[in-house]
């Protein structure tokens, strides 16, 4: 109440938003600055205490451990620099006053004395504090206060006086605080006796068996607040020496009687404090036990999942080792066949060269022409038969027979292809085993099953919208979403799954995932239509088109997003695509003059330097690329004429480049791509056949 009156008279307390809000038991407000309250709490905690556990009387407030709090205190004080007179209210100041006196030389302290029973009653109603403990706190708070605040810089006022003569009491405080009294009458009108809930007297203190020390302290504070305190002090000083001598034995007797009682009270209060502390500790221990049990149960399940996953990986490694051994054996066999074929080719080449030289010499031989004039003449007349006539037609027959043999043995072509793969460092299986190899690879590199439920946070505003078009292949979609969840950073994004009329478990499972925006096409419209629909619903500034047969790696999204911030004029950024076995699938795309495309670095080591720097490329695969939504819309999105799929990403890259933007490959963003898992690899059937069709556009 007193702080409210002083605020009305011009005392600056800080912004209203920084003051403690009113409550049901105090509708007029506490008028306490939350910053000072919080700092006092931290200060007491740093000294090993609290508001209900005062620090030792001889506690030092100058230690270096309080330096961070001093800095915060100075910042609070600087906020009041514009005010001519300012202050703050907090009962904890009674315990921390030395700290504030060091920071504010000349600090004035207003002590509002209230009957101890009223304070104890209020604490019991508000906090459930016992009367004995509350009275002990009242004594400690007020005794510490009068010991630290000297008489020159303090003013003691009675709480009761504001209900007896408000204007007089308030005028005395305004003079002490150097505040003007222009609002004195208006401020005094705010006091209402009806608002007072409790009122106790000194007789009530005696009847309630309150300790003599508490009563004596209360009386001394009231005496200091009384206008007649000076006169009383002088009268006391003029007492007769003999009277003092007469009173001394009685005082000693009272002290001797009081000491045992006081010790018993102290022991009782100590036991009460100890019981309260033990109760708090028991509650905290129970909470910690519950948390430990919960964490233990959680991690026990995770450990089991990890063990199962390790067993799966070991099985995959064993299968992979067997596959590698078979590939090594096959590669050795191919090398031996290559060596034999090269030797045969060299012999045949030498024979052809020798025969050609011999035929040339024979044709130019005058002796042969003289010996065979008729054959020479026929050779000139009939060039087609000249080879037989000139004696080396059998060589042409031999070559013709060799070519027919090549046609009859089609596996030679496959061997040639395998030789080229070996020369480039890649041992691929023979064509006649392609079906077996493809099936084996798919089995060895099946998409991982997420180890925890998939869910994504929902943001009011997002920076990136990840659009994932899907058609069936639920397990790939599930693995893709799981990898995004496991590798998410601080970027605010949303996940949009566009279901192109799937017929497997996709509709039921994906639509139930928290945080996933699920869109479903009523008919199968193709990859391009699904991407464009997802882009229309996106809220992010940037779009990421991501195939559902992908697994993203740590930092993938941040690397794409940072590229736009660090490289002005960027229109598209594509990720480094890897095969599940770790080989490079694409480090940016190349478009040749005949419009055919090539994945740069395909099958090579992804760690080579030539694949690990930011650079411009012809195009980036739509399996994992980022583009600003505004730019995507301005160039018309993915061209529907390329439907259902293929070469739409190439067309987009060329349109973006034509609009004046760069198409960049970012190697720091790595994405595993199960190429062909959804679209297949056969160019003659399904969606894949459109790859050759769209290339000709």
XYZ file of C-alpha atoms in Angstrom:
697
model
C 0.000 0.000 0.000
C 2.766 2.461 0.990
C 4.669 1.862 -2.276
C 1.488 2.520 -4.237
C 1.001 5.879 -2.459
C 4.615 6.910 -3.115
C 4.274 5.957 -6.770
C 1.207 8.220 -6.975
C 3.330 11.039 -5.529
C 6.030 10.640 -8.199
C 8.333 7.811 -7.084
C 9.530 5.969 -10.237
C 9.146 2.167 -9.896
C 9.846 1.134 -13.517
C 7.543 0.083 -16.407
C 4.235 -1.473 -15.386
C 5.147 -4.618 -17.347
C 8.141 -5.119 -15.019
C 6.005 -5.007 -11.848
C 4.527 -8.092 -10.173
C 0.924 -8.593 -11.269
C -1.949 -8.281 -8.746
C -3.436 -11.478 -7.294
C -6.727 -12.477 -5.740
C -5.418 -11.931 -2.208
C -3.880 -8.570 -3.170
C -5.967 -6.974 -5.961
C -4.284 -3.568 -5.589
C -0.933 -5.094 -6.559
C 2.363 -5.875 -4.845
C 4.270 -2.994 -6.551
C 7.436 -5.101 -6.561
C 9.871 -4.901 -9.504
C 10.339 -8.443 -10.858
C 13.943 -7.726 -11.838
C 14.986 -6.815 -8.291
C 12.994 -9.725 -6.816
C 14.697 -12.222 -9.144
C 18.143 -10.756 -8.486
C 17.638 -10.880 -4.700
C 16.583 -14.540 -4.988
C 19.743 -15.349 -6.985
C 21.847 -13.397 -4.510
C 20.474 -15.359 -1.546
C 20.885 -18.646 -3.438
C 24.524 -17.793 -4.215
C 25.090 -17.427 -0.465
C 23.414 -20.766 0.255
C 20.142 -19.324 1.486
C 16.654 -18.251 0.413
C 13.924 -15.849 1.530
C 12.868 -18.372 4.180
C 16.447 -19.454 4.992
C 18.391 -16.245 5.772
C 22.189 -16.314 5.327
C 24.506 -15.957 8.318
C 24.608 -12.505 9.970
C 28.334 -12.188 9.205
C 27.933 -13.203 5.544
C 30.161 -11.215 3.144
C 28.540 -9.544 0.145
C 31.854 -8.542 -1.468
C 33.094 -11.922 -2.684
C 34.112 -12.439 -6.362
C 31.434 -15.112 -6.796
C 28.857 -12.309 -6.772
C 30.491 -10.353 -9.642
C 28.012 -11.600 -12.304
C 25.129 -10.496 -10.066
C 26.748 -7.093 -9.564
C 26.846 -6.634 -13.332
C 23.145 -7.504 -13.610
C 22.360 -5.154 -10.729
C 24.161 -2.273 -12.444
C 22.142 -2.908 -15.603
C 18.936 -2.731 -13.558
C 20.059 0.509 -11.928
C 21.024 2.059 -15.285
C 17.444 1.556 -16.432
C 16.354 4.181 -13.889
C 18.948 6.774 -14.963
C 16.368 9.214 -16.439
C 14.335 9.309 -13.189
C 15.059 11.999 -10.591
C 13.760 9.918 -7.662
C 13.269 6.171 -7.964
C 13.081 3.129 -5.746
C 11.951 -0.447 -5.385
C 10.113 -2.576 -2.834
C 11.169 -6.083 -1.838
C 11.154 -7.608 1.684
C 14.351 -9.494 0.715
C 16.174 -6.152 0.819
C 16.268 -6.650 4.605
C 18.713 -9.556 4.028
C 20.641 -8.148 1.027
C 20.905 -4.439 1.941
C 24.762 -4.489 2.218
C 24.962 -5.598 -1.422
C 22.850 -2.651 -2.622
C 24.574 -0.134 -0.353
C 27.900 -0.918 -2.086
C 26.325 -0.200 -5.483
C 24.277 2.856 -4.427
C 26.177 5.160 -2.044
C 23.746 7.360 -0.103
C 20.936 4.832 -0.494
C 17.948 5.744 1.693
C 15.887 3.017 3.335
C 12.210 3.308 4.294
C 11.245 0.772 6.992
C 7.492 0.160 7.325
C 6.914 -1.497 10.711
C 3.935 -3.807 10.977
C 2.721 -5.824 13.960
C 4.521 -9.233 13.913
C 1.243 -11.089 14.371
C -0.237 -9.397 11.280
C 2.807 -10.468 9.243
C 2.636 -14.033 10.593
C -1.088 -14.220 9.843
C -0.516 -12.997 6.266
C 2.289 -15.538 5.672
C 0.146 -18.353 7.025
C -2.744 -17.425 4.723
C -0.503 -17.015 1.680
C 2.215 -19.667 2.116
C 0.965 -21.926 4.911
C 3.913 -20.858 7.104
C 3.638 -21.666 10.811
C 3.208 -18.770 13.261
C 6.405 -19.541 15.162
C 8.509 -19.683 12.006
C 6.931 -16.520 10.579
C 7.594 -14.611 13.830
C 11.211 -15.777 13.761
C 11.592 -14.522 10.182
C 10.026 -11.163 11.150
C 12.593 -10.777 13.909
C 15.565 -11.706 11.671
C 14.454 -9.450 8.811
C 13.914 -6.367 11.010
C 16.958 -6.912 13.213
C 19.249 -7.252 10.157
C 17.687 -4.128 8.687
C 18.221 -1.840 11.680
C 21.769 -3.167 12.125
C 22.800 -2.312 8.542
C 20.785 0.866 7.778
C 22.183 3.755 9.827
C 19.781 6.256 11.397
C 20.816 9.092 9.069
C 19.806 7.178 5.910
C 16.704 5.420 7.212
C 13.169 6.377 8.132
C 10.932 4.141 10.241
C 7.169 4.505 9.822
C 4.274 2.605 11.392
C 1.868 0.758 9.121
C -0.941 1.645 11.565
C -0.203 5.368 11.169
C -1.502 5.352 7.590
C -4.957 4.458 8.898
C -4.800 7.125 11.635
C -3.424 10.225 9.873
C -2.503 9.394 6.303
C -1.511 12.877 5.151
C 0.847 13.559 8.060
C 2.610 10.219 7.747
C 2.874 10.489 3.973
C 4.206 14.088 4.163
C 6.991 12.912 6.473
C 8.003 10.228 3.940
C 7.892 12.652 0.996
C 10.258 15.014 2.813
C 12.607 12.112 3.550
C 12.567 10.993 -0.134
C 12.818 14.531 -1.605
C 9.461 14.123 -3.359
C 7.010 16.969 -3.995
C 3.683 16.963 -2.132
C 1.528 18.143 -5.068
C -0.270 14.789 -5.184
C -0.354 14.307 -1.421
C -4.109 14.769 -0.966
C -5.001 12.546 -3.963
C -2.647 9.831 -2.766
C -4.044 9.944 0.765
C -7.539 9.461 -0.647
C -6.501 6.009 -1.898
C -6.275 4.640 1.662
C -9.376 2.798 2.806
C -9.772 1.394 6.297
C -12.168 -1.158 4.926
C -9.312 -2.761 3.023
C -7.507 -3.665 6.254
C -7.965 -7.383 6.904
C -6.267 -7.802 10.309
C -5.204 -5.567 13.204
C -3.276 -6.593 16.320
C -1.925 -4.688 19.317
C 0.979 -5.226 21.699
C -1.450 -6.799 24.155
C -2.304 -9.345 21.468
C 1.408 -10.125 21.158
C 1.673 -10.754 24.885
C -1.502 -12.874 24.938
C -0.177 -14.936 22.010
C 2.965 -15.820 23.982
C 5.221 -14.093 21.470
C 8.831 -14.034 22.684
C 9.981 -11.059 24.700
C 12.749 -10.288 22.189
C 10.260 -9.958 19.326
C 8.010 -7.707 21.421
C 10.967 -5.597 22.545
C 12.223 -5.186 18.971
C 8.737 -4.205 17.803
C 8.414 -1.629 20.603
C 11.819 -0.114 19.835
C 10.907 0.255 16.143
C 7.571 1.874 17.062
C 9.408 4.226 19.390
C 11.769 5.253 16.572
C 8.774 5.882 14.309
C 7.006 7.949 16.989
C 7.302 11.763 16.817
C 8.203 11.796 20.508
C 11.127 9.401 20.202
C 13.696 12.162 20.666
C 12.028 13.405 23.833
C 11.794 9.904 25.243
C 15.467 9.295 24.487
C 16.491 12.448 26.345
C 14.323 11.592 29.325
C 15.844 8.172 29.478
C 19.373 9.571 29.430
C 18.602 11.656 32.548
C 17.699 8.667 34.677
C 19.243 8.461 38.053
C 22.266 6.182 38.409
C 20.833 4.630 41.520
C 17.682 3.728 39.640
C 19.759 1.941 37.030
C 21.496 0.048 39.822
C 18.156 -0.896 41.332
C 16.858 -2.164 38.013
C 19.934 -4.232 37.197
C 19.247 -7.267 39.391
C 15.746 -7.561 38.035
C 17.030 -7.430 34.466
C 19.598 -10.120 35.162
C 16.925 -12.265 36.717
C 14.694 -11.846 33.692
C 17.571 -12.774 31.394
C 18.397 -15.877 33.400
C 14.775 -16.923 33.224
C 14.517 -16.185 29.517
C 17.667 -17.997 28.292
C 16.443 -21.601 28.724
C 13.115 -20.704 27.164
C 14.905 -19.026 24.241
C 17.178 -22.014 23.706
C 14.155 -24.302 23.622
C 12.513 -22.067 21.029
C 15.666 -22.108 18.912
C 15.859 -25.895 19.073
C 12.187 -26.121 18.146
C 12.620 -23.777 15.176
C 15.733 -25.644 14.057
C 13.835 -28.917 14.182
C 10.994 -27.366 12.215
C 13.398 -26.052 9.555
C 15.105 -29.423 9.390
C 11.776 -31.223 8.983
C 10.710 -28.895 6.184
C 14.057 -29.368 4.411
C 13.831 -33.146 4.768
C 10.283 -33.097 3.395
C 11.412 -31.086 0.377
C 14.325 -33.435 -0.164
C 12.062 -36.487 0.017
C 9.756 -35.007 -2.621
C 12.722 -34.200 -4.867
C 14.162 -37.697 -4.380
C 10.849 -39.286 -5.348
C 10.687 -37.110 -8.464
C 14.258 -38.037 -9.384
C 13.532 -41.741 -8.863
C 10.506 -41.503 -11.145
C 12.565 -39.691 -13.775
C 15.353 -42.278 -13.541
C 12.876 -45.129 -13.960
C 11.283 -43.403 -16.945
C 14.652 -42.710 -18.581
C 15.845 -46.249 -17.851
C 12.734 -47.753 -19.446
C 13.111 -45.472 -22.457
C 16.773 -46.272 -23.039
C 16.296 -49.976 -22.409
C 13.953 -50.058 -25.391
C 16.348 -48.001 -27.470
C 19.282 -50.267 -26.577
C 17.280 -53.303 -27.676
C 16.410 -51.587 -30.947
C 20.061 -50.680 -31.470
C 21.142 -54.261 -30.821
C 18.598 -55.531 -33.328
C 19.792 -52.930 -35.791
C 23.425 -53.962 -35.267
C 22.469 -57.581 -35.969
C 20.737 -56.489 -39.181
C 23.798 -54.479 -40.196
C 26.060 -57.463 -39.474
C 23.875 -59.622 -41.699
C 24.018 -56.986 -44.431
C 27.797 -56.765 -44.076
C 28.103 -60.526 -44.343
C 25.944 -60.556 -47.470
C 27.935 -57.645 -48.847
C 31.217 -59.434 -48.161
C 29.966 -62.473 -50.045
C 28.830 -60.234 -52.898
C 32.214 -58.482 -53.005
C 34.026 -61.827 -53.069
C 31.852 -62.947 -55.978
C 32.497 -59.653 -57.772
C 36.244 -60.019 -57.268
C 36.129 -63.532 -58.701
C 34.038 -62.319 -61.628
C 36.413 -59.400 -62.192
C 39.411 -61.753 -62.256
C 37.632 -63.965 -64.779
C 36.825 -60.950 -66.947
C 40.429 -59.760 -66.787
C 41.653 -63.169 -67.975
C 39.134 -63.189 -70.822
C 40.105 -59.615 -71.674
C 43.784 -60.550 -71.805
C 43.098 -63.465 -74.170
C 40.841 -61.397 -76.410
C 43.377 -58.574 -76.613
C 46.087 -61.047 -77.588
C 43.856 -62.529 -80.313
C 42.950 -59.050 -81.534
C 46.610 -58.055 -81.751
C 47.424 -61.207 -83.772
C 44.508 -60.583 -86.123
C 45.536 -56.945 -86.530
C 49.094 -57.959 -87.440
C 47.796 -60.490 -89.981
C 45.546 -57.880 -91.598
C 48.379 -55.334 -91.748
C 50.753 -57.879 -93.291
C 48.116 -58.959 -95.803
C 47.365 -55.360 -96.791
C 51.060 -54.631 -97.309
C 51.515 -57.808 -99.320
C 48.497 -57.030 -101.507
C 49.773 -53.511 -102.173
C 53.173 -54.823 -103.195
C 51.552 -57.476 -105.361
C 49.394 -54.970 -107.197
C 52.355 -52.781 -107.972
C 54.553 -55.701 -109.074
C 55.308 -55.474 -112.806
C 56.382 -59.080 -112.787
C 52.963 -60.213 -111.566
C 51.187 -58.078 -114.170
C 53.339 -59.561 -116.929
C 52.805 -63.072 -115.593
C 49.039 -62.551 -115.204
C 48.008 -60.017 -117.871
C 44.472 -61.320 -118.113
C 43.861 -61.112 -114.353
C 45.316 -57.627 -114.235
C 43.087 -56.491 -117.111
C 39.954 -57.992 -115.480
C 40.841 -56.345 -112.231
C 40.901 -52.965 -113.936
C 37.606 -53.663 -115.752
C 35.819 -55.157 -112.677
C 37.023 -53.496 -109.446
C 34.527 -55.511 -107.399
C 36.241 -58.761 -108.383
C 39.719 -57.302 -108.294
C 40.406 -58.637 -104.825
C 39.842 -62.239 -105.904
C 41.662 -61.663 -109.178
C 44.610 -59.992 -107.501
C 45.014 -62.904 -105.090
C 43.902 -61.524 -101.668
C 40.149 -62.012 -101.812
C 40.508 -64.770 -99.243
C 41.357 -62.117 -96.653
C 38.015 -60.384 -97.194
C 36.292 -63.726 -96.768
C 38.157 -64.273 -93.507
C 37.064 -60.882 -92.173
C 33.473 -61.559 -93.251
C 33.537 -64.899 -91.455
C 34.865 -63.184 -88.295
C 32.071 -60.634 -88.339
C 29.459 -63.386 -88.749
C 31.051 -65.195 -85.792
C 30.747 -62.024 -83.686
C 27.058 -61.803 -84.531
C 26.512 -65.436 -83.620
C 28.284 -64.941 -80.253
C 26.382 -62.018 -78.725
C 28.115 -62.438 -75.375
C 31.199 -60.810 -76.873
C 29.388 -57.465 -76.803
C 28.635 -57.931 -73.135
C 32.274 -58.790 -72.501
C 33.340 -55.596 -74.253
C 31.011 -53.592 -72.000
C 32.410 -55.280 -68.932
C 35.940 -54.546 -70.123
C 35.090 -50.854 -70.346
C 33.715 -50.952 -66.791
C 36.879 -52.653 -65.565
C 39.047 -50.069 -67.286
C 37.135 -47.301 -65.432
C 37.570 -49.113 -62.094
C 34.040 -50.521 -61.834
C 33.355 -54.209 -62.118
C 29.707 -54.601 -63.156
C 28.027 -57.967 -63.527
C 27.403 -59.470 -67.003
C 24.145 -58.487 -68.685
C 22.786 -61.985 -68.487
C 22.955 -61.726 -64.648
C 21.494 -58.201 -64.387
C 18.179 -59.332 -62.937
C 19.900 -61.342 -60.209
C 22.284 -58.508 -59.346
C 19.519 -55.902 -59.178
C 17.491 -58.072 -56.841
C 20.533 -58.741 -54.688
C 21.394 -55.055 -54.423
C 17.858 -54.111 -53.466
C 17.914 -56.752 -50.763
C 21.333 -55.718 -49.445
C 20.390 -52.037 -49.312
C 16.769 -52.084 -48.161
C 15.607 -48.798 -46.589
C 16.136 -48.677 -42.808
C 13.161 -48.843 -40.467
C 12.888 -45.720 -38.228
C 13.815 -46.411 -34.600
C 11.234 -44.046 -33.096
C 7.798 -42.663 -34.020
C 7.896 -40.086 -36.793
C 6.659 -36.597 -35.948
C 7.629 -33.054 -36.880
C 7.188 -29.729 -35.067
C 4.492 -27.352 -36.336
C 5.622 -23.739 -36.832
C 3.426 -20.681 -37.441
C 5.975 -19.512 -39.998
C 8.442 -21.672 -41.926
C 11.508 -20.934 -44.034
C 11.537 -24.149 -46.069
C 8.805 -26.423 -47.455
C 10.001 -29.988 -48.202
C 7.784 -31.458 -50.957
C 7.904 -35.282 -51.253
C 5.867 -36.819 -54.127
C 5.049 -40.507 -53.509
C 3.354 -43.400 -55.237
C 3.276 -46.626 -53.209
C 6.700 -47.750 -51.863
C 5.587 -46.945 -48.298
C 8.754 -48.345 -46.709
C 10.919 -45.969 -48.735
C 8.703 -43.005 -47.770
C 8.824 -44.033 -44.105
C 12.629 -44.286 -44.184
C 12.903 -40.909 -45.936
C 10.753 -39.165 -43.299
C 12.690 -40.903 -40.534
C 15.995 -39.601 -41.897
C 14.607 -36.032 -42.059
C 13.494 -36.340 -38.428
C 16.852 -37.702 -37.239
C 18.882 -35.046 -39.086
C 16.799 -31.921 -38.470
C 18.595 -28.818 -37.268
C 17.462 -25.366 -36.207
C 15.850 -24.610 -39.583
C 12.084 -24.029 -39.476
C 10.533 -26.283 -42.106
C 7.357 -28.137 -42.997
C 7.023 -31.552 -44.674
C 4.429 -31.916 -47.460
C 3.773 -35.454 -48.737
C 1.815 -35.540 -52.022
C 0.316 -39.019 -52.457
C -0.238 -39.731 -56.162
C -3.145 -42.128 -55.509
C -1.116 -44.881 -53.793
C -2.704 -48.298 -53.325
C -0.485 -49.646 -50.528
C -0.258 -48.648 -46.844
C 0.759 -45.069 -47.707
C -2.653 -43.307 -47.343
C -3.498 -44.785 -43.961
C -0.022 -44.513 -42.417
C 1.313 -41.188 -43.706
C -1.909 -39.244 -43.105
C -1.692 -40.051 -39.367
C 1.854 -38.760 -38.809
C 1.948 -35.634 -36.562
C 3.354 -32.570 -38.283
C 3.181 -34.044 -41.817
C 0.993 -32.181 -44.337
C -0.665 -34.953 -46.361
C -2.177 -34.266 -49.810
C -3.732 -37.013 -51.923
C -4.489 -37.000 -55.652
C -7.732 -38.701 -56.641
C -6.045 -40.086 -59.767
C -2.465 -41.007 -60.577
C -1.245 -37.790 -62.231
C 2.499 -38.352 -62.279
C 5.608 -36.941 -60.620
C 5.412 -33.454 -62.173
C 1.781 -32.846 -61.216
C 2.463 -34.037 -57.651
C 5.450 -31.677 -57.296
C 3.520 -28.690 -58.637
C 0.598 -29.370 -56.301
C 2.886 -29.577 -53.288
C 4.544 -26.297 -54.301
C 1.152 -24.553 -54.465
C 0.356 -25.551 -50.857
C 3.833 -24.663 -49.535
C 4.221 -21.807 -47.034
C 8.016 -21.584 -47.008
C 10.190 -19.049 -48.796
C 12.181 -21.938 -50.263
C 11.007 -25.213 -51.804
C 12.911 -28.493 -51.510
C 11.865 -31.246 -53.910
C 12.898 -34.581 -52.415
C 12.273 -38.075 -53.818
C 10.721 -40.521 -51.388
C 13.454 -43.097 -52.156
C 16.109 -40.933 -50.473
C 17.814 -40.744 -47.088
C 19.141 -37.338 -46.040
C 22.360 -36.980 -44.034
C 23.299 -34.601 -41.220
C 23.474 -30.921 -42.220
C 21.897 -31.487 -45.631
C 19.201 -28.790 -45.313
C 21.439 -26.160 -43.689
C 24.010 -26.523 -46.473
C 21.359 -25.906 -49.158
C 19.870 -22.947 -47.291
C 23.252 -21.342 -46.518
C 24.183 -21.400 -50.200
C 21.422 -18.911 -51.027
C 22.614 -16.612 -48.228
C 26.290 -16.830 -49.227
C 25.957 -16.849 -53.038
C 23.890 -13.927 -54.397
C 22.096 -14.621 -57.654
C 21.557 -18.312 -56.914
C 18.424 -19.863 -58.424
C 18.784 -23.614 -57.799
C 21.010 -25.610 -55.435
C 21.322 -29.372 -55.808
C 22.703 -31.942 -53.351
C 25.409 -34.563 -53.805
C 23.601 -37.851 -54.549
C 25.110 -41.130 -53.308
C 24.273 -44.767 -53.906
C 23.367 -46.783 -50.778
C 26.744 -48.587 -51.038
C 28.593 -45.262 -50.770
C 29.498 -44.731 -54.435
C 28.846 -41.391 -56.077
C 25.627 -41.181 -58.083
C 25.679 -37.548 -59.192
C 27.763 -34.445 -58.568
C 25.668 -32.191 -60.777
C 24.342 -32.967 -64.259
C 25.817 -32.463 -67.729
C 23.729 -31.914 -70.896
C 25.474 -32.795 -74.186
C 24.795 -31.196 -77.581
C 22.403 -33.995 -78.523
C 20.344 -33.181 -75.370
C 21.388 -36.399 -73.657
C 22.240 -36.079 -69.983
C 24.956 -37.550 -67.794
C 25.387 -37.726 -64.042
C 28.851 -36.278 -63.473
C 31.075 -38.636 -61.454
C 28.674 -41.578 -61.579
C 30.040 -44.698 -59.834
C 33.202 -42.844 -58.745
C 34.665 -42.164 -55.294
C 32.581 -39.319 -53.755
C 35.589 -38.131 -51.711
C 37.673 -37.119 -54.724
C 38.488 -33.385 -54.809
C 36.797 -32.809 -58.157
C 33.414 -33.633 -56.587
C 33.786 -31.564 -53.419
C 33.618 -27.865 -54.235
C 30.697 -25.538 -54.952
C 30.327 -24.946 -58.700
C 27.856 -24.118 -61.462
C 26.354 -27.071 -63.356
C 24.007 -27.587 -66.311
C 21.255 -28.976 -64.083
C 20.577 -30.670 -60.741
C 18.444 -33.755 -60.246
C 14.968 -33.143 -58.818
C 15.672 -36.020 -56.440
C 17.054 -33.356 -54.055
C 17.095 -29.677 -55.032
C 16.154 -26.333 -53.462
C 14.660 -23.299 -55.237
C 12.965 -20.100 -53.988
C 9.198 -20.498 -54.245
C 8.769 -17.095 -55.914
C 11.302 -18.011 -58.624
C 9.707 -21.448 -59.106
C 6.325 -19.822 -59.692
C 7.721 -17.070 -61.936
C 9.227 -19.588 -64.394
C 6.020 -21.658 -64.437
C 7.132 -24.504 -62.133
C 7.769 -27.925 -63.650
C 6.558 -27.957 -67.280
C 3.495 -30.244 -67.531
C 4.441 -31.139 -71.121
C 7.160 -33.384 -69.666
C 4.546 -35.386 -67.758
C 4.558 -37.763 -66.147
C 8.321 -37.364 -65.454
C 11.966 -37.047 -66.629
C 13.868 -34.047 -67.990
C 11.528 -31.734 -66.058
C 14.467 -30.825 -63.773
C 16.683 -30.122 -66.792
C 14.000 -27.877 -68.290
C 13.609 -26.063 -64.944
C 17.366 -25.455 -64.692
C 17.502 -23.978 -68.198
C 14.520 -21.695 -67.454
C 16.113 -20.498 -64.208
C 19.428 -19.829 -65.964
C 17.592 -17.967 -68.744
C 15.991 -15.781 -66.044
C 19.479 -14.690 -64.944
C 20.119 -17.014 -61.990
C 22.823 -19.590 -61.287
C 22.356 -23.354 -60.921
C 24.806 -24.634 -58.277
C 25.956 -28.035 -57.017
C 26.524 -28.101 -53.213
C 28.688 -31.071 -52.061
C 28.139 -30.309 -48.350
C 24.517 -31.462 -48.719
C 24.611 -35.263 -49.035
C 21.576 -37.403 -49.874
C 21.440 -41.175 -50.429
C 19.259 -42.018 -53.444
C 17.902 -45.504 -54.197
C 17.908 -44.764 -57.927
C 15.081 -46.564 -59.726
C 13.306 -47.694 -56.552
C 10.093 -45.958 -57.585
C 10.462 -45.251 -61.300
C 12.298 -48.411 -62.264
C 15.305 -48.734 -64.619
C 13.806 -50.276 -67.797
C 13.634 -47.529 -70.455
C 11.018 -49.414 -72.470
C 8.179 -49.629 -69.938
C 6.287 -47.502 -67.386
C 7.252 -43.974 -66.440
C 10.900 -44.667 -67.325
C 10.108 -44.839 -71.058
C 9.428 -41.084 -70.977
C 13.123 -40.467 -70.302
C 13.996 -41.020 -73.980
C 10.769 -39.339 -75.145
C 11.385 -36.140 -73.162
C 15.066 -35.989 -74.146
C 14.019 -35.316 -77.758
C 11.959 -32.234 -76.798
